[in-house]
Tab-separated table of C-alpha atoms and ligand atoms in Angstrom:
chain	number	residue	atom	x	y	z
I	13	UNK	CA	-6.609	-17.754	0.757
I	14	UNK	CA	-10.260	-17.084	-0.094
I	15	UNK	CA	-11.628	-13.636	0.723
I	16	UNK	CA	-14.983	-14.222	2.355
I	17	UNK	CA	-15.553	-10.907	4.040
I	18	UNK	CA	-14.280	-7.372	3.645
I	19	UNK	CA	-15.733	-4.760	5.970
I	20	UNK	CA	-14.897	-1.095	6.351
I	21	UNK	CA	-14.050	-0.369	10.006
I	22	UNK	CA	-13.312	3.354	10.111
I	23	UNK	CA	-11.111	6.194	8.921
I	24	UNK	CA	-8.598	7.865	11.195
I	25	UNK	CA	-5.820	10.426	10.987
I	26	UNK	CA	-4.347	10.077	14.453
I	27	UNK	CA	-3.378	7.280	16.764
I	28	UNK	CA	-6.090	8.099	19.280
I	29	UNK	CA	-8.681	7.363	16.592
I	30	UNK	CA	-7.211	4.082	15.300
I	31	UNK	CA	-9.616	1.163	15.767
I	32	UNK	CA	-8.746	-1.363	18.446
I	33	UNK	CA	-8.458	-4.580	16.513
I	34	UNK	CA	-5.527	-6.582	17.904
I	35	UNK	CA	-5.186	-8.262	14.536
I	36	UNK	CA	-2.229	-8.366	12.146
I	37	UNK	CA	-2.347	-5.352	9.878
I	38	UNK	CA	-1.159	-4.849	6.289
I	39	UNK	CA	-0.868	-1.379	4.788
I	40	UNK	CA	-0.985	-0.251	1.171
I	41	UNK	CA	0.885	2.893	0.234
I	42	UNK	CA	2.147	4.656	-2.868
I	43	UNK	CA	2.181	7.787	-4.993
I	44	UNK	CA	-1.287	9.042	-5.905
I	45	UNK	CA	-2.480	7.310	-9.062
I	46	UNK	CA	-0.093	4.361	-8.568
I	47	UNK	CA	-3.133	2.083	-8.576
I	48	UNK	CA	-3.616	1.488	-4.857
I	49	UNK	CA	-7.409	1.636	-4.775
I	50	UNK	CA	-7.661	-0.627	-7.802
I	51	UNK	CA	-5.221	-3.123	-6.290
I	52	UNK	CA	-7.037	-3.309	-2.955
I	53	UNK	CA	-10.389	-3.832	-4.684
I	54	UNK	CA	-8.831	-6.516	-6.879
I	55	UNK	CA	-7.319	-8.303	-3.875
I	56	UNK	CA	-10.570	-8.428	-1.928
I	57	UNK	CA	-12.743	-9.057	-4.997
I	58	UNK	CA	-14.818	-5.934	-4.566
I	59	UNK	CA	-15.570	-3.357	-7.204
I	60	UNK	CA	-15.751	-0.433	-4.847
I	61	UNK	CA	-14.554	-1.211	-1.344
I	62	UNK	CA	-12.051	1.574	-1.918
I	63	UNK	CA	-13.083	4.401	-4.194
I	64	UNK	CA	-10.779	4.805	-7.178
I	65	UNK	CA	-9.734	8.167	-8.537
I	66	UNK	CA	-10.686	9.964	-5.296
I	67	UNK	CA	-9.972	13.658	-5.066
I	68	UNK	CA	-7.041	14.711	-2.839
I	69	UNK	CA	-9.332	16.198	-0.206
I	70	UNK	CA	-11.027	12.862	0.227
I	71	UNK	CA	-7.883	10.930	0.899
I	72	UNK	CA	-6.229	12.430	3.954
I	73	UNK	CA	-7.229	9.668	6.308
I	74	UNK	CA	-6.113	6.114	6.904
I	75	UNK	CA	-8.941	3.737	6.024
I	76	UNK	CA	-9.119	0.500	8.004
I	77	UNK	CA	-10.803	-2.659	6.678
I	78	UNK	CA	-11.375	-5.962	8.432
I	79	UNK	CA	-10.829	-8.944	6.142
I	80	UNK	CA	-12.240	-12.404	6.892
I	81	UNK	CA	-12.511	-11.303	10.525
I	82	UNK	CA	-8.846	-12.280	10.770
I	83	UNK	CA	-6.638	-9.432	9.583
I	84	UNK	CA	-6.760	-5.720	8.879
I	85	UNK	CA	-5.925	-4.017	5.638
I	86	UNK	CA	-5.224	-0.287	5.607
I	87	UNK	CA	-5.419	2.138	2.761
I	88	UNK	CA	-2.924	4.946	3.410
I	89	UNK	CA	-3.344	8.282	1.643
I	90	UNK	CA	-1.210	8.627	-1.477
I	91	UNK	CA	1.722	11.012	-1.699
I	92	UNK	CA	2.743	13.355	-4.471
I	93	UNK	CA	-0.353	15.532	-4.793
I	94	UNK	CA	0.878	18.835	-6.229
I	95	UNK	CA	-2.130	20.571	-4.682
I	96	UNK	CA	-1.093	19.904	-1.097
I	97	UNK	CA	-0.015	22.949	0.894
I	98	UNK	CA	3.034	23.054	3.169
I	99	UNK	CA	0.844	22.523	6.238
I	100	UNK	CA	-0.954	19.637	4.595
I	101	UNK	CA	2.371	18.008	3.756
I	102	UNK	CA	3.510	18.425	7.344
I	103	UNK	CA	0.315	16.864	8.652
I	104	UNK	CA	0.702	14.042	6.131
I	105	UNK	CA	4.295	13.343	7.214
I	106	UNK	CA	3.256	13.322	10.843
I	107	UNK	CA	0.374	10.967	10.135
I	108	UNK	CA	2.772	8.510	8.489
I	109	UNK	CA	5.279	8.849	11.313
I	110	UNK	CA	2.619	8.157	13.905
I	111	UNK	CA	1.298	5.193	11.983
I	112	UNK	CA	4.777	3.718	11.493
I	113	UNK	CA	5.751	4.142	15.130
I	114	UNK	CA	2.524	3.704	17.066
I	115	UNK	CA	0.695	0.872	15.388
I	116	UNK	CA	2.242	-2.337	16.731
I	117	UNK	CA	-0.285	-4.416	14.761
I	118	UNK	CA	1.330	-3.210	11.531
I	119	UNK	CA	3.282	-6.097	9.992
I	120	UNK	CA	3.960	-5.141	6.426
I	121	UNK	CA	3.669	-2.202	4.088
I	122	UNK	CA	2.965	-3.009	0.478
I	123	UNK	CA	4.631	-0.164	-1.361
I	124	UNK	CA	3.132	0.377	-4.791
I	125	UNK	CA	4.905	1.749	-7.818
I	126	UNK	CA	3.632	2.039	-11.355
I	127	UNK	CA	5.820	-0.402	-13.263
I	128	UNK	CA	6.207	2.028	-16.162
I	129	UNK	CA	7.412	4.880	-13.986
I	130	UNK	CA	11.101	4.815	-12.994
I	131	UNK	CA	11.515	5.162	-9.231
I	132	UNK	CA	13.191	8.262	-7.786
I	133	UNK	CA	14.898	9.138	-4.530
I	134	UNK	CA	11.463	9.696	-3.028
I	135	UNK	CA	10.647	6.017	-3.473
I	136	UNK	CA	14.047	4.900	-2.266
I	137	UNK	CA	13.833	7.104	0.827
I	138	UNK	CA	10.274	6.093	1.595
I	139	UNK	CA	11.208	2.416	1.661
I	140	UNK	CA	14.198	3.078	3.940
I	141	UNK	CA	12.061	5.286	6.155
I	142	UNK	CA	9.723	2.409	7.016
I	143	UNK	CA	12.472	-0.188	7.166
I	144	UNK	CA	14.303	1.949	9.707
I	145	UNK	CA	11.301	1.461	11.981
I	146	UNK	CA	11.646	-2.299	11.468
I	147	UNK	CA	8.572	-2.511	9.288
I	148	UNK	CA	8.699	-4.974	6.421
I	149	UNK	CA	8.303	-3.292	3.028
I	150	UNK	CA	7.213	-5.303	0.017
I	151	UNK	CA	7.515	-3.549	-3.331
I	152	UNK	CA	4.600	-4.049	-5.698
I	153	UNK	CA	4.897	-3.006	-9.351
I	154	UNK	CA	1.401	-2.076	-10.525
I	155	UNK	CA	-0.311	-1.890	-13.932
I	156	UNK	CA	1.791	-4.732	-15.344
I	157	UNK	CA	-0.851	-5.243	-18.062
I	158	UNK	CA	0.301	-1.970	-19.615
I	159	UNK	CA	3.626	-3.548	-20.583
I	160	UNK	CA	4.052	-6.494	-22.902
I	161	UNK	CA	5.337	-9.663	-21.244
I	162	UNK	CA	8.843	-9.282	-22.647
I	163	UNK	CA	9.101	-5.754	-21.244
I	164	UNK	CA	7.910	-6.645	-17.737
I	165	UNK	CA	11.030	-8.442	-16.604
I	166	UNK	CA	13.495	-5.729	-17.740
I	167	UNK	CA	11.305	-3.086	-16.070
I	168	UNK	CA	11.306	-5.072	-12.813
I	169	UNK	CA	15.061	-5.528	-13.020
I	170	UNK	CA	15.800	-1.849	-13.552
I	171	UNK	CA	13.439	-0.947	-10.700
I	172	UNK	CA	15.186	-3.484	-8.471
I	173	UNK	CA	18.622	-2.258	-9.420
I	174	UNK	CA	17.768	1.375	-8.642
I	175	UNK	CA	16.155	0.443	-5.326
I	176	UNK	CA	18.975	-2.002	-4.544
I	177	UNK	CA	16.551	-4.844	-4.018
I	178	UNK	CA	16.239	-8.371	-5.308
I	179	UNK	CA	14.087	-8.477	-8.488
I	180	UNK	CA	12.350	-11.683	-7.369
I	181	UNK	CA	11.051	-9.796	-4.325
I	182	UNK	CA	9.269	-7.184	-6.420
I	183	UNK	CA	5.733	-8.324	-7.225
I	184	UNK	CA	4.183	-7.320	-10.547
I	185	UNK	CA	0.409	-6.896	-10.333
I	186	UNK	CA	-2.484	-5.920	-12.537
I	187	UNK	CA	-5.920	-4.896	-11.385
I	188	UNK	CA	-7.103	-5.706	-14.907
I	189	UNK	CA	-5.795	-9.259	-15.291
I	190	UNK	CA	-5.547	-9.998	-11.530
I	191	UNK	CA	-1.900	-10.837	-11.998
I	192	UNK	CA	-0.124	-11.014	-8.646
I	193	UNK	CA	-3.306	-11.485	-6.608
I	194	UNK	CA	-2.479	-15.008	-5.467
I	195	UNK	CA	1.108	-14.001	-4.620
I	196	UNK	CA	0.076	-11.080	-2.421
I	197	UNK	CA	-2.642	-13.062	-0.633
I	198	UNK	CA	-0.133	-15.826	-0.043
I	199	UNK	CA	2.357	-13.354	1.450
I	200	UNK	CA	-0.338	-12.107	3.805
I	201	UNK	CA	-1.385	-15.635	4.703
I	202	UNK	CA	2.141	-16.667	5.660
I	203	UNK	CA	2.349	-13.658	7.978
I	204	UNK	CA	-0.858	-14.610	9.808
I	205	UNK	CA	0.691	-17.709	11.300
Z	29	LIG	P1	-4.615	5.346	-6.546
Z	29	LIG	O1	-4.653	6.834	-6.661
Z	29	LIG	O2	-3.233	4.861	-6.223
Z	29	LIG	O3	-5.651	4.769	-5.621
Z	29	LIG	O4	-4.886	4.770	-8.009
Z	29	LIG	P2	-6.235	4.169	-8.673
Z	29	LIG	O5	-6.472	2.784	-8.247
Z	29	LIG	O6	-7.338	5.172	-8.494
Z	29	LIG	O7	-5.774	4.112	-10.199
Z	29	LIG	C1	-5.325	5.243	-10.906
Z	29	LIG	C2	-5.615	5.042	-12.387
Z	29	LIG	O8	-4.867	3.930	-12.878
Z	29	LIG	C3	-7.083	4.716	-12.688
Z	29	LIG	O9	-7.425	5.320	-13.903
Z	29	LIG	C4	-7.086	3.202	-12.800
Z	29	LIG	O10	-8.119	2.720	-13.643
Z	29	LIG	C5	-5.727	2.917	-13.405
Z	29	LIG	N1	-5.213	1.597	-12.972
Z	29	LIG	C6	-5.018	1.191	-11.705
Z	29	LIG	N2	-4.519	-0.074	-11.668
Z	29	LIG	C7	-4.415	-0.473	-12.954
Z	29	LIG	C8	-3.955	-1.688	-13.578
Z	29	LIG	O11	-3.528	-2.666	-12.942
Z	29	LIG	N3	-3.984	-1.717	-14.948
Z	29	LIG	C9	-4.414	-0.660	-15.691
Z	29	LIG	N4	-4.387	-0.795	-17.023
Z	29	LIG	N5	-4.850	0.489	-15.139
Z	29	LIG	C10	-4.847	0.591	-13.787
């Protein structure tokens, strides 16, 4: 799939503010610093569609983008900011809950994890959380360029084993080398049919 157009639609925190698009939607989610902004920019071939290294305060909203006038990509706020207060965490959890349950356009969540960082219960639970709402979760292992080729496969396998998933269904990516770009675009393309 060629990316011809990538347009910002709007940002929203609650369902009443979501854009009306009626197009298949694909979300990107992960711990802050997992490489989500870099991955989205790499996928759509834009340097700065999504701002990288944003401060926590700037990232409390869901950002919606229209791609090729045919599908929607969403940038969900990252989790794991130590600076978030209890109330902010509550609001964040509710925002995710609302998005998972009240966005029928949502097809798939690409769940990003830094390949070098062993997953924890948080990651395991997050995946199950979305799957329990019948949302497809695809695990993406980011920053693959930071590991040598012979270390990538063992890292994917140990991630898969901990998450009890099939290693072949975890997609290594790199925003630097563009590894994984074609695979992810292909996954999206097959879900547009
Ligand atoms: P976000 O908080 O999940 O949106 O993460 P960012 O995209 O802002 O990336 C966090 C940091 O990791 C930045 O310093 C990026 O330059 C770096 N980074 C992100 N993706 C990659 C990658 O694929 N390879 C390398 N080497 N660095 C990356």
